[in-house]
Coordinates of C-alpha atoms in Angstrom, one line a residue:
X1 CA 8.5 -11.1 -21.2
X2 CA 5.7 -13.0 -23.0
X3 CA 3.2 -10.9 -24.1
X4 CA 0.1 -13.7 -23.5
X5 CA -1.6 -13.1 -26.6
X6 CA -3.2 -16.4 -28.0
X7 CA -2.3 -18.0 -24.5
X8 CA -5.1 -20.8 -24.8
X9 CA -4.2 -21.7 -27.9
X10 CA -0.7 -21.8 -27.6
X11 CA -1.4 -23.6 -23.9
X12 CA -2.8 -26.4 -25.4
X13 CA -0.5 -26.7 -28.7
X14 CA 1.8 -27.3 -25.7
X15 CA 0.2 -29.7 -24.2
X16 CA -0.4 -31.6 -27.1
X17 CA 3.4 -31.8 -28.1
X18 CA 5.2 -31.6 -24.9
X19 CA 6.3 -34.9 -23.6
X20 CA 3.3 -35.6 -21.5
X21 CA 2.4 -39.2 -20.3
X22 CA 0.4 -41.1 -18.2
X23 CA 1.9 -41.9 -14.8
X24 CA 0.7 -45.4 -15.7
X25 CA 3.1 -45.5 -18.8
X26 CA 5.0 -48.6 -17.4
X27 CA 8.1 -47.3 -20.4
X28 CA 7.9 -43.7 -19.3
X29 CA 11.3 -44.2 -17.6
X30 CA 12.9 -45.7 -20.8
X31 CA 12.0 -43.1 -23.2
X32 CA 13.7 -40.4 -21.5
X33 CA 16.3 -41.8 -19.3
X34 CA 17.5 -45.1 -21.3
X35 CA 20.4 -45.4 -19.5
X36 CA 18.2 -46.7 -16.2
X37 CA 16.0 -48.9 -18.1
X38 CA 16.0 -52.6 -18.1
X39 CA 13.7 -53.3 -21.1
X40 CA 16.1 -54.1 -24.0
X41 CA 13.7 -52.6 -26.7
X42 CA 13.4 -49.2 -25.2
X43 CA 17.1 -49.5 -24.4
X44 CA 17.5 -49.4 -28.2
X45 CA 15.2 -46.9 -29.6
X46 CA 15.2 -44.5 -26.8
X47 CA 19.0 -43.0 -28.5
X48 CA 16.7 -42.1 -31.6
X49 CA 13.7 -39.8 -29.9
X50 CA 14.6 -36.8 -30.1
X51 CA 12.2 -34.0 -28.1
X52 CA 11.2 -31.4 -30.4
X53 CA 11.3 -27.9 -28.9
X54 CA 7.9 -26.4 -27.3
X55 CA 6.7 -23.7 -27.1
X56 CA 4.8 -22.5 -23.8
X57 CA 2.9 -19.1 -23.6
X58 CA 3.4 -16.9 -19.9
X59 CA 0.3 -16.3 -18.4
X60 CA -0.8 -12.6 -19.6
X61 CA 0.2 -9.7 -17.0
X62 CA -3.5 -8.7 -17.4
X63 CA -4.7 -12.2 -15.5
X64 CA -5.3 -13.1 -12.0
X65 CA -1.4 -14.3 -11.3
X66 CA -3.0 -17.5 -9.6
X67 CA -4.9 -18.2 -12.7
X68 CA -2.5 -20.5 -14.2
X69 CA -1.1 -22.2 -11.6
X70 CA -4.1 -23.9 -9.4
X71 CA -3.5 -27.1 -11.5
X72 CA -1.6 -29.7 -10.0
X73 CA 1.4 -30.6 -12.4
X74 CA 4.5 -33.0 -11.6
X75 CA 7.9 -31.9 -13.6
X76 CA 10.6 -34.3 -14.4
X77 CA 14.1 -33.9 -15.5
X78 CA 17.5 -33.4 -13.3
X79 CA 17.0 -32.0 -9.8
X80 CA 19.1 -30.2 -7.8
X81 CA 19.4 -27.3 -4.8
X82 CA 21.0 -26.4 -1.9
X83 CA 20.0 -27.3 1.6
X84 CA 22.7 -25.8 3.5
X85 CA 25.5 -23.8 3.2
X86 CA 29.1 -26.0 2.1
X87 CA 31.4 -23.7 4.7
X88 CA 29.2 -24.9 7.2
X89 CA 28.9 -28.8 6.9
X90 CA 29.8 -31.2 4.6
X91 CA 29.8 -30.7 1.3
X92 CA 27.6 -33.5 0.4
X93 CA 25.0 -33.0 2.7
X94 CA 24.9 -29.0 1.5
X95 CA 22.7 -30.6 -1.6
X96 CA 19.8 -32.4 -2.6
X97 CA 20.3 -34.1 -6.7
X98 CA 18.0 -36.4 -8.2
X99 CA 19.4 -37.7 -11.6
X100 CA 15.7 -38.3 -12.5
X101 CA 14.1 -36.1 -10.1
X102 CA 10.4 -35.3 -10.2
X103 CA 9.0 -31.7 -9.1
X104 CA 5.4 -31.6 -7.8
X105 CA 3.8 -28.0 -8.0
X106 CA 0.2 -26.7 -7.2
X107 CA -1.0 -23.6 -6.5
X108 CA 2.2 -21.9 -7.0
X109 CA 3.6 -23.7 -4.3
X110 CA 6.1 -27.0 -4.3
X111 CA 4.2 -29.5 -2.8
X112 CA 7.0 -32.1 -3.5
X113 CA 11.1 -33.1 -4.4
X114 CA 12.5 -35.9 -4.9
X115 CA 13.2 -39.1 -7.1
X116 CA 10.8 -39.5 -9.9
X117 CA 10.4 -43.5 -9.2
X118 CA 8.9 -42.7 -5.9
X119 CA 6.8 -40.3 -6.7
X120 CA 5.2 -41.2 -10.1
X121 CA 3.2 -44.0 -8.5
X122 CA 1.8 -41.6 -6.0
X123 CA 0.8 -39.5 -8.6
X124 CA -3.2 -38.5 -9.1
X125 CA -4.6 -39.6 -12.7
X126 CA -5.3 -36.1 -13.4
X127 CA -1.8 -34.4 -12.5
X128 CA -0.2 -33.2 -15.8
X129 CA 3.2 -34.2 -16.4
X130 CA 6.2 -32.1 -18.1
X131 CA 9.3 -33.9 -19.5
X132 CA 12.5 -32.2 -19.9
X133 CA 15.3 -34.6 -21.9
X134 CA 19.0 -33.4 -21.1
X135 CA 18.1 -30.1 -18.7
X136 CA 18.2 -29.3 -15.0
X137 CA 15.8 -27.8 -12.8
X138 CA 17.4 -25.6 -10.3
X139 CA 15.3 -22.8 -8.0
X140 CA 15.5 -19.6 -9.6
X141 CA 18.6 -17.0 -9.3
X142 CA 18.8 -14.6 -7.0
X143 CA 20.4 -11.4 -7.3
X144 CA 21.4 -9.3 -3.9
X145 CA 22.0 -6.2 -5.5
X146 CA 21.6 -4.5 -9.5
X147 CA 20.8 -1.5 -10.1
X148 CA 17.6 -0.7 -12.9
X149 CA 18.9 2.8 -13.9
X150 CA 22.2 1.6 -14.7
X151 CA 20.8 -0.7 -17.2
X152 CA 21.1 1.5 -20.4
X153 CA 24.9 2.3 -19.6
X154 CA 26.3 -1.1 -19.0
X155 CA 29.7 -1.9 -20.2
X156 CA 30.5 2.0 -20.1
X157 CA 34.0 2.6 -20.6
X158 CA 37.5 3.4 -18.8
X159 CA 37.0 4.7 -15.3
X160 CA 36.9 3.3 -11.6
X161 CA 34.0 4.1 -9.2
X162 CA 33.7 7.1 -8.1
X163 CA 34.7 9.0 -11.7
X164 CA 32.7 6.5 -13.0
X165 CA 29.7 7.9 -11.2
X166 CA 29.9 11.1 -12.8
X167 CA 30.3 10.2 -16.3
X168 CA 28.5 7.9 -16.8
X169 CA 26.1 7.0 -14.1
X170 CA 24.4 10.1 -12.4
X171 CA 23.9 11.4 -16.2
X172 CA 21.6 8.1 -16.9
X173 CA 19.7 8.3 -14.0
X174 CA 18.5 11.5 -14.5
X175 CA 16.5 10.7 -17.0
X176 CA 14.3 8.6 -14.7
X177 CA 12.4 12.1 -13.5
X178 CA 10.3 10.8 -16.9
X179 CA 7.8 8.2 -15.7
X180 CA 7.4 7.1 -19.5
X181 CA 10.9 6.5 -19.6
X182 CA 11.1 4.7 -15.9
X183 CA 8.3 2.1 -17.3
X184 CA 10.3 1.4 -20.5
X185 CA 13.1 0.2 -19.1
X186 CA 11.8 -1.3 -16.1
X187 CA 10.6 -3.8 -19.1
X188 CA 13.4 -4.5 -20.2
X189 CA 15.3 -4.7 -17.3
X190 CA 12.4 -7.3 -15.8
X191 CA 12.9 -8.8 -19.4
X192 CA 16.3 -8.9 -18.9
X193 CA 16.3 -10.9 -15.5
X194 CA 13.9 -13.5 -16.3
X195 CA 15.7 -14.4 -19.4
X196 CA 18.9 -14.8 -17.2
X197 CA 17.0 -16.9 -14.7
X198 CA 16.4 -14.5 -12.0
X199 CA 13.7 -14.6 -9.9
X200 CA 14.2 -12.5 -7.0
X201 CA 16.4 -9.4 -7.0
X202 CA 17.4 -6.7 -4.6
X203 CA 16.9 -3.2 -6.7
X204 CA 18.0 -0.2 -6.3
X205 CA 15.7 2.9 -8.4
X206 CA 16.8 6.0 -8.6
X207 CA 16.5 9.3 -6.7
X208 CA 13.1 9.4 -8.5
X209 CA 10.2 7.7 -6.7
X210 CA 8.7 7.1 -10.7
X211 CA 11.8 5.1 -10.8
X212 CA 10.2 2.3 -8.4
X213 CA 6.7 3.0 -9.4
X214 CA 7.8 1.8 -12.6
X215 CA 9.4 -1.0 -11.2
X216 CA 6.6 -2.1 -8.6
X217 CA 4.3 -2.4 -11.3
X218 CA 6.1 -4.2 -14.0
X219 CA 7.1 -7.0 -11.2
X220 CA 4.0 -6.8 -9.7
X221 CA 1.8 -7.8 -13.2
X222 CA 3.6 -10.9 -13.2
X223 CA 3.8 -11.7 -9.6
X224 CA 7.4 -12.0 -8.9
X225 CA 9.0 -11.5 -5.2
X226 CA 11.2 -8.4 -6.0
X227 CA 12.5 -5.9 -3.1
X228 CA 13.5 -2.5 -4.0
X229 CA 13.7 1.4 -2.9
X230 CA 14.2 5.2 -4.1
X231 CA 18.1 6.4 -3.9
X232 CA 18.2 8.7 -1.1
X233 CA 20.8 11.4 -2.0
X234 CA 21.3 14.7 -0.4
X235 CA 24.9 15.7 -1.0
X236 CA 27.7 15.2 -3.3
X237 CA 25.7 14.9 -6.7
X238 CA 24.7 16.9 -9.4
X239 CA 22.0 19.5 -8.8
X240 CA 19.1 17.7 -10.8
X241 CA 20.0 14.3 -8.9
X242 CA 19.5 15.3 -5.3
X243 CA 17.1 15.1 -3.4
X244 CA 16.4 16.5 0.6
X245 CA 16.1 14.5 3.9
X246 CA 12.6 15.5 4.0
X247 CA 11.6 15.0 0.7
X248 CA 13.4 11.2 0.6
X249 CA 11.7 10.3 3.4
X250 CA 8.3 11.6 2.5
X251 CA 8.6 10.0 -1.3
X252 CA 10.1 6.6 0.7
X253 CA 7.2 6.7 3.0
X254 CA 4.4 7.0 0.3
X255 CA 6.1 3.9 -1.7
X256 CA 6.3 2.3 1.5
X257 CA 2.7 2.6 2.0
X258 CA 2.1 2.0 -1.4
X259 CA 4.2 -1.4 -2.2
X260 CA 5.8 -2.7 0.6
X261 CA 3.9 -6.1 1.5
X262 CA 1.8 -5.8 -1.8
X263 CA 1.5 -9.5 -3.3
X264 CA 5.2 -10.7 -3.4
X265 CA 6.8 -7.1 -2.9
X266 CA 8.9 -5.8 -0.6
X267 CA 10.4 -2.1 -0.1
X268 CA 14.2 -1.1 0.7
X269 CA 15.1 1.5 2.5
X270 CA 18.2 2.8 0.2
X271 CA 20.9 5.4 0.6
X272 CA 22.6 4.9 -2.2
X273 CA 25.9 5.6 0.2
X274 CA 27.5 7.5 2.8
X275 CA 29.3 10.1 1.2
X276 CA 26.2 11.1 -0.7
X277 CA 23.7 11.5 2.1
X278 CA 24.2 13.8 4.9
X279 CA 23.6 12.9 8.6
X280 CA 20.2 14.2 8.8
X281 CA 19.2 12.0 5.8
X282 CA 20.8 8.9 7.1
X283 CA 19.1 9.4 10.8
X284 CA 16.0 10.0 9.0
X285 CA 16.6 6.1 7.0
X286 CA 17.3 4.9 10.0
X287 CA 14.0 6.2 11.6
X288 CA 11.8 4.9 8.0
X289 CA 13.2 1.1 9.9
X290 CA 12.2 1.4 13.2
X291 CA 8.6 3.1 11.9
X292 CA 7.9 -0.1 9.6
X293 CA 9.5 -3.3 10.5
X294 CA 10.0 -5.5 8.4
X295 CA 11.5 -3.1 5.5
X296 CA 15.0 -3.9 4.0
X297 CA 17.8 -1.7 4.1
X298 CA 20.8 -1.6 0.9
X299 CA 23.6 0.5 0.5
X300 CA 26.8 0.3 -0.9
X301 CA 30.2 -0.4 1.5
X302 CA 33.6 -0.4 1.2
X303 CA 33.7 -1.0 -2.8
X304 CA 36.8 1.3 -3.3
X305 CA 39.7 2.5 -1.3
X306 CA 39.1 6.1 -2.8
X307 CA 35.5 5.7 -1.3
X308 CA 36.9 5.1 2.1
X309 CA 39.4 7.8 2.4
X310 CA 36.2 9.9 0.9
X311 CA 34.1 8.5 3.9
X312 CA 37.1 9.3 6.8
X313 CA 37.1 12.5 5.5
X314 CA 33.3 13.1 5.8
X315 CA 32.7 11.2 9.2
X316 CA 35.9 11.6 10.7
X317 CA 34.0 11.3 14.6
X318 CA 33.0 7.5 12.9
X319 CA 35.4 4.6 13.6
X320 CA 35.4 3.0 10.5
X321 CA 33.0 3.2 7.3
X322 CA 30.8 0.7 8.8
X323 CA 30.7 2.4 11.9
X324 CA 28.6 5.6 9.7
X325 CA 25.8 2.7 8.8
X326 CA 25.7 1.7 12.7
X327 CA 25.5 5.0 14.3
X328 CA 22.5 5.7 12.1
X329 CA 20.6 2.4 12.9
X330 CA 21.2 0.6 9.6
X331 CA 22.9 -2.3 10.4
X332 CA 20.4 -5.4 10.9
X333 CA 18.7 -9.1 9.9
X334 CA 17.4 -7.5 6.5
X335 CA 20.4 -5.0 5.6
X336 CA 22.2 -5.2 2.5
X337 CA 25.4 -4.1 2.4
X338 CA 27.0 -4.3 -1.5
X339 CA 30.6 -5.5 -2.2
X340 CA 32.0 -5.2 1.3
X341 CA 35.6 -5.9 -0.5
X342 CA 38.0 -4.1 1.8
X343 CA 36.7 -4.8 5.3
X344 CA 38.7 -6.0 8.6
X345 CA 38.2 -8.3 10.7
X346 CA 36.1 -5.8 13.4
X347 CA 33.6 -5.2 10.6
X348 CA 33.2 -8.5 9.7
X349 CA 32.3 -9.4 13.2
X350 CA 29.8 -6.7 13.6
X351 CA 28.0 -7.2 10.5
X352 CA 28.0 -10.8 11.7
X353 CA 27.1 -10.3 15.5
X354 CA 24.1 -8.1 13.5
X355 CA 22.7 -10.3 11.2
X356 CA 23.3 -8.1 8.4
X357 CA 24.4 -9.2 5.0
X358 CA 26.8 -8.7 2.2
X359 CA 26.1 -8.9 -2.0
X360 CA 29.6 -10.5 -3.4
X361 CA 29.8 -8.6 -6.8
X362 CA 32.7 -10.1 -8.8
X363 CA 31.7 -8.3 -12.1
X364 CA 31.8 -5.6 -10.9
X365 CA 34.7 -5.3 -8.8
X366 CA 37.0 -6.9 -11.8
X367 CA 35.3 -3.8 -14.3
X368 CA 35.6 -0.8 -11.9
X369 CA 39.1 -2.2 -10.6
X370 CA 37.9 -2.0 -7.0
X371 CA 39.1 -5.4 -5.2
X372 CA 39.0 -9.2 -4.7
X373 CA 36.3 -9.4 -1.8
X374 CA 37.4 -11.7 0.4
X375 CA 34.7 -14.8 0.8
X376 CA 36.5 -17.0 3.0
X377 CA 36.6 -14.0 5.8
X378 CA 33.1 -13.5 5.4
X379 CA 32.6 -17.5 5.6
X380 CA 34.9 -17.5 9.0
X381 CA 32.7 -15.0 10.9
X382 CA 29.6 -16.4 9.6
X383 CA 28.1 -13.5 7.6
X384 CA 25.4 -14.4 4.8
X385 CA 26.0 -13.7 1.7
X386 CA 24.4 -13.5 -1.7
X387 CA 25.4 -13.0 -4.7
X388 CA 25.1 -9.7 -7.3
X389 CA 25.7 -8.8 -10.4
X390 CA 25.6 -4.9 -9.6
X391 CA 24.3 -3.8 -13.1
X392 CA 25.4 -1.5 -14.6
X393 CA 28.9 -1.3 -12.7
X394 CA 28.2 -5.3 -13.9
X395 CA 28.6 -5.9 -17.0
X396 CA 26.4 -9.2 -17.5
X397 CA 22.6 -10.0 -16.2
X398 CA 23.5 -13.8 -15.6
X399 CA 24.3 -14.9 -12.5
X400 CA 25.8 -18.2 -14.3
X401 CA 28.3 -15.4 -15.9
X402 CA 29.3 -13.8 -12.1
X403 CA 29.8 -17.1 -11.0
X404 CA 32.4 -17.4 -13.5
X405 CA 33.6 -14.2 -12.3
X406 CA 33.5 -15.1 -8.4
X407 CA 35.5 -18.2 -9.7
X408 CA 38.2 -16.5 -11.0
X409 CA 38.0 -13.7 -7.6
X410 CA 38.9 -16.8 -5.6
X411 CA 41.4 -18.2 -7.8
X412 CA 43.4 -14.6 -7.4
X413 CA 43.3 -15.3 -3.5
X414 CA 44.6 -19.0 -3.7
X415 CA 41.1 -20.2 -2.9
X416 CA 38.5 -22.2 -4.4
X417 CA 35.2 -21.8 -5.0
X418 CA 33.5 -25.3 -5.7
X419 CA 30.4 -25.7 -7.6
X420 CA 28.1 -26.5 -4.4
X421 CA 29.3 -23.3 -2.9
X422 CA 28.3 -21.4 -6.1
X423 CA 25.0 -23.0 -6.5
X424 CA 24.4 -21.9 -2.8
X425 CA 25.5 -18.2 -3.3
X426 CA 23.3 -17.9 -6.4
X427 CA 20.4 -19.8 -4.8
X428 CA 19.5 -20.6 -1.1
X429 CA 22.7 -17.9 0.1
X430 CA 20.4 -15.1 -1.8
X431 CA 17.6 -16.0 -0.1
X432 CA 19.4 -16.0 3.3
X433 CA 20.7 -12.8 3.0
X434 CA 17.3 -11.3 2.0
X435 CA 15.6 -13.2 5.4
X436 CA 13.3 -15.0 1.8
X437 CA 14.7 -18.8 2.9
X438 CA 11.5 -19.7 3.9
X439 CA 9.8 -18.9 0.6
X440 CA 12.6 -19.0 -2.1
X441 CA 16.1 -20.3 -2.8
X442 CA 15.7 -23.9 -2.7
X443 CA 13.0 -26.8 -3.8
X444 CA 11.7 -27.9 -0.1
X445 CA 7.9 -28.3 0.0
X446 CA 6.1 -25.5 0.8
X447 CA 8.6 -23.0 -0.7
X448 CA 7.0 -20.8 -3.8
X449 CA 7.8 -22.6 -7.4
X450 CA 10.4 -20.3 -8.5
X451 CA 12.8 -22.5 -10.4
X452 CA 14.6 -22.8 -13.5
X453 CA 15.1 -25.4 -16.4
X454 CA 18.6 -25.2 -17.7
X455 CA 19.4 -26.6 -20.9
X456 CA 22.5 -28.8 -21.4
X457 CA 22.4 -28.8 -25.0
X458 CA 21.7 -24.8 -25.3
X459 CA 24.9 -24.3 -27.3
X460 CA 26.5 -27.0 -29.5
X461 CA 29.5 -26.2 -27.3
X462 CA 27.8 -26.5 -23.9
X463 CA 26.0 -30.0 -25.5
X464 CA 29.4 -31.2 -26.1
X465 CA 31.3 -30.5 -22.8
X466 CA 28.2 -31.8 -21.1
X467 CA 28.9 -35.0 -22.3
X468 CA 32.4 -35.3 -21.1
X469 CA 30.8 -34.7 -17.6
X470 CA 31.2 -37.6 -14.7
X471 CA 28.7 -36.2 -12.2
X472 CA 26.6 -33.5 -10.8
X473 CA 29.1 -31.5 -9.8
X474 CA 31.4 -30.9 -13.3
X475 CA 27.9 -30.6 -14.5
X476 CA 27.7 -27.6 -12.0
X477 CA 30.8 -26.4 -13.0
X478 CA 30.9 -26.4 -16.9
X479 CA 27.0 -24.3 -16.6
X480 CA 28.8 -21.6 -14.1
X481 CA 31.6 -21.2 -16.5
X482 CA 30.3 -21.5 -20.2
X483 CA 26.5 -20.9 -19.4
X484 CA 24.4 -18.0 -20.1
X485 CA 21.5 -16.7 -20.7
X486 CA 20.8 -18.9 -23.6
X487 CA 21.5 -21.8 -21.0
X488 CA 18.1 -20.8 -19.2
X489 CA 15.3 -22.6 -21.1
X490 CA 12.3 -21.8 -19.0
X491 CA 12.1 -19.5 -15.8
X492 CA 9.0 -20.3 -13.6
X493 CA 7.8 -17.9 -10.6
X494 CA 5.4 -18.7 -8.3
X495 CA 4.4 -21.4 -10.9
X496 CA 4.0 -19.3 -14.1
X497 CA 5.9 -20.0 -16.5
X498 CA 7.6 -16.1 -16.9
X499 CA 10.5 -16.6 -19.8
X500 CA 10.8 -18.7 -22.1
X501 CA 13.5 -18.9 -24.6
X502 CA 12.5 -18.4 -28.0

């Protein structure tokens, strides 16, 4: 994250070596994209410009977060983003790609999309345009479920989930009672996203409500539409990790009252799963979402087949695992529910039937040896579904890195997952699943300018694969198997430039 220090300065250095033009520059085309051109001169020379990195400051956390981003400015480079979901319409009109594509931003909204030959000539005199040679903008990642106390044990060794929780995870989290430690890693995990490209993420803190103080205020200095909530556990956890129904829903309410609604933030009501919160606690979650609408709901479901025998045993009146979430009101258009991997066919239709949603966590269910989730099921009943990279059980921050994983989870099943799909589950299927499509997820006018530019020549490697490429979608493909974090060039929320890679 971009400290902002020397921010004018470094603003105008910028804008004095970036490749800026006048929309009037009658070549501007052939410099950059020689390959469309028809003047024979710039045909020749354009092979031997080559852009010289830049270096663009983020807009200070200390600022007004609309201070940078009043100024109209066009961007132009490679343009795509989903409009639709692929499982439920053609596949070519699931996408919008402009090979020279223009993005028009003002006041940290998109204002316009689309083909940079139209839209140059409509251009004001004033409106500053960015150049990006041999990269594609894409909307910013979103990430339907990670955990930020899980972030300092990440790639912890040799166990599946639910020893895994007591080695390794209910130690860490415990030392989130220390608000000084809560705001250090909330840095780096907020460091961490933006440098993988993600813009918007589902969160869940820990039992401590310092845990999502931290949070809260680390997203909100820089502006960035985050959702998140305090672990509510009662039961089946180490003494110094537990909580009480009363005392989770009092700390819940005053961070309700506190972030929920503030700037781009949102609160989520969060047991962290059945088997660790008793009845009374779950009745009393359910009762935090009928007293403030418009609050989220995440949990974990059906990750593990030990988990489930665990959950028979503890609600053996319930039906199914599902079933415990319903009977307690949790089930609905802004629940969560994480992995989902071993569900049938009734549970599917009821998560369906209540608009509630399901994070596909590859990653992490290829670590913690838990299951293939199956995608086409959850495409058959119509469920949305986003994708997650469920740090720490996770083991990677890039949501081009789980794409490569939920690849692979559909290639075990005899199924494919094509590169539109992927682009959809990391992008505009996020944003569906957190209710945020009309906002974030995709490029339409009026949405918030969160978006990414993604670098095809980030590794000598990517450069050279990139050029074997016949089309947008190998070009999809190649970045969701051999991309990374280093692939993310520049990540942009709400119009501020937030990462940029150094």
């Amino acid at each position: 994250m971009p400290d902002g220090a020397g921010r004018s300065q470094r603003q105008a250095a910028y804008r004095n070596r970036s490749v800026h033009r006048s929309r009037n520059n009658r070549h501007l085309q052939c410099q950059f994209w020689p390959a469309q051109c028809q003047c024979r001169t710039y045909r020749q020379t354009a092979a031997r410009i080559a852009p010289q990195p830049v270096a663009m400051a983020a807009v200070s956390p200390n600022e007004s977060p609309m201070s940078s981003v009043s100024r109209r400015t066009a961007y132009r480079a490679a343009i795509v983003h989903s409009i639709a979901d692929p499982a439920e319409q053609e596949v070519d009109a699931s996408y919008e790609y402009f090979a020279d594509g223009l993005l028009l931003i003002e006041g940290g909204k998109i204002i316009s999309v689309g083909p940079a030959a139209d839209l140059l000539g409509s251009l004001d005199n004033d409106v500053e345009l960015i150049e990006y040679p041999g990269a594609l903008i894409t909307p910013g990642f979103i990430d339907t479920h990670i955990h930020l106390p899980q972030t300092g044990m990440i790639g912890a060794y040799g166990e599946q989930l639910l020893d895994w929780l007591n080695t390794y995870t209910f130690p860490c989290e415990s030392q989130f009672a220390d608000p000084e430690h809560s705001a250090q890693v909330a840095d780096i995990f907020i460091k961490e996203l933006l440098r993988n490209g993600t813009t918007t993420a589902l969160v869940f803190g820990s039992v401590h409500k310092e845990s999502v103080e931290a949070f809260f205020s680390a997203a909100q200095a820089l502006d960035l539409r985050m959702i998140a909530g305090k672990v509510l556990m009662d039961r089946n956890a180490p003494d110094y990790l537990v909580d009480t129904p009363e005392s989770g829903y009092a700390d819940s309410k005053a961070l309700i009252e506190r972030w929920h609604g503030k700037g781009r933030l949102s609160y989520a009501v969060t047991p962290r799963f059945a088997p660790t919160s008793s009845p009374a606690q779950l009745r009393l979650a359910g009762q935090l979402l009928t007293e403030y609408p418009g609050l989220y709901m995440q949990t974990h479901l059906s990750e593990n087949l030990q988990e489930i025998e665990w959950v028979k045993g503890l609600f053996p009146e319930r039906e199914h695992y599902l079933d415990v979430y319903d009977h307690f009101n949790l089930l609905g258009e802004r629940s969560v529910f994480a992995h989902g991997v071993h569900l049938c066919d009734e549970q599917c239709a009821r998560l369906a039937q209540t608009g509630s949603a399901i994070a596909f966590c590859p990653t992490s269910n290829l670590f913690l040896g838990s299951g293939l989730f199956n995608l086409p099921m959850a495409e058959k009943h119509q469920i949305n579904v986003g994708l997650g990279t469920d740090v720490g059980g996770g083991t990677s921050f890039s949501i081009l890195q789980t794409l490569n994983e939920a690849y692979k989870v559909m290639q075990m099943q005899g199924a494919r997952l094509s590169p539109f799909k992927s682009l959809y589950l990391a992008t505009l299927g996020g944003a569906r699943a957190l209710r945020l499509e009309d906002k974030v997820g995709s490029l339409k006018p009026g949405n918030e300018a969160d978006f990414l530019v993604l670098d095809y020549n980030a590794t000598p490697l990517l450069s050279y694969r990139l050029k074997q490429a016949k089309g947008i979608e190998e070009i999809l493909f190649v970045l969701m198997t051999i991309g990374d974090d280093r692939t993310v060039k520049q990540t942009w929320s709400g119009g501020r430039l937030v990462h940029e890679r150094g």
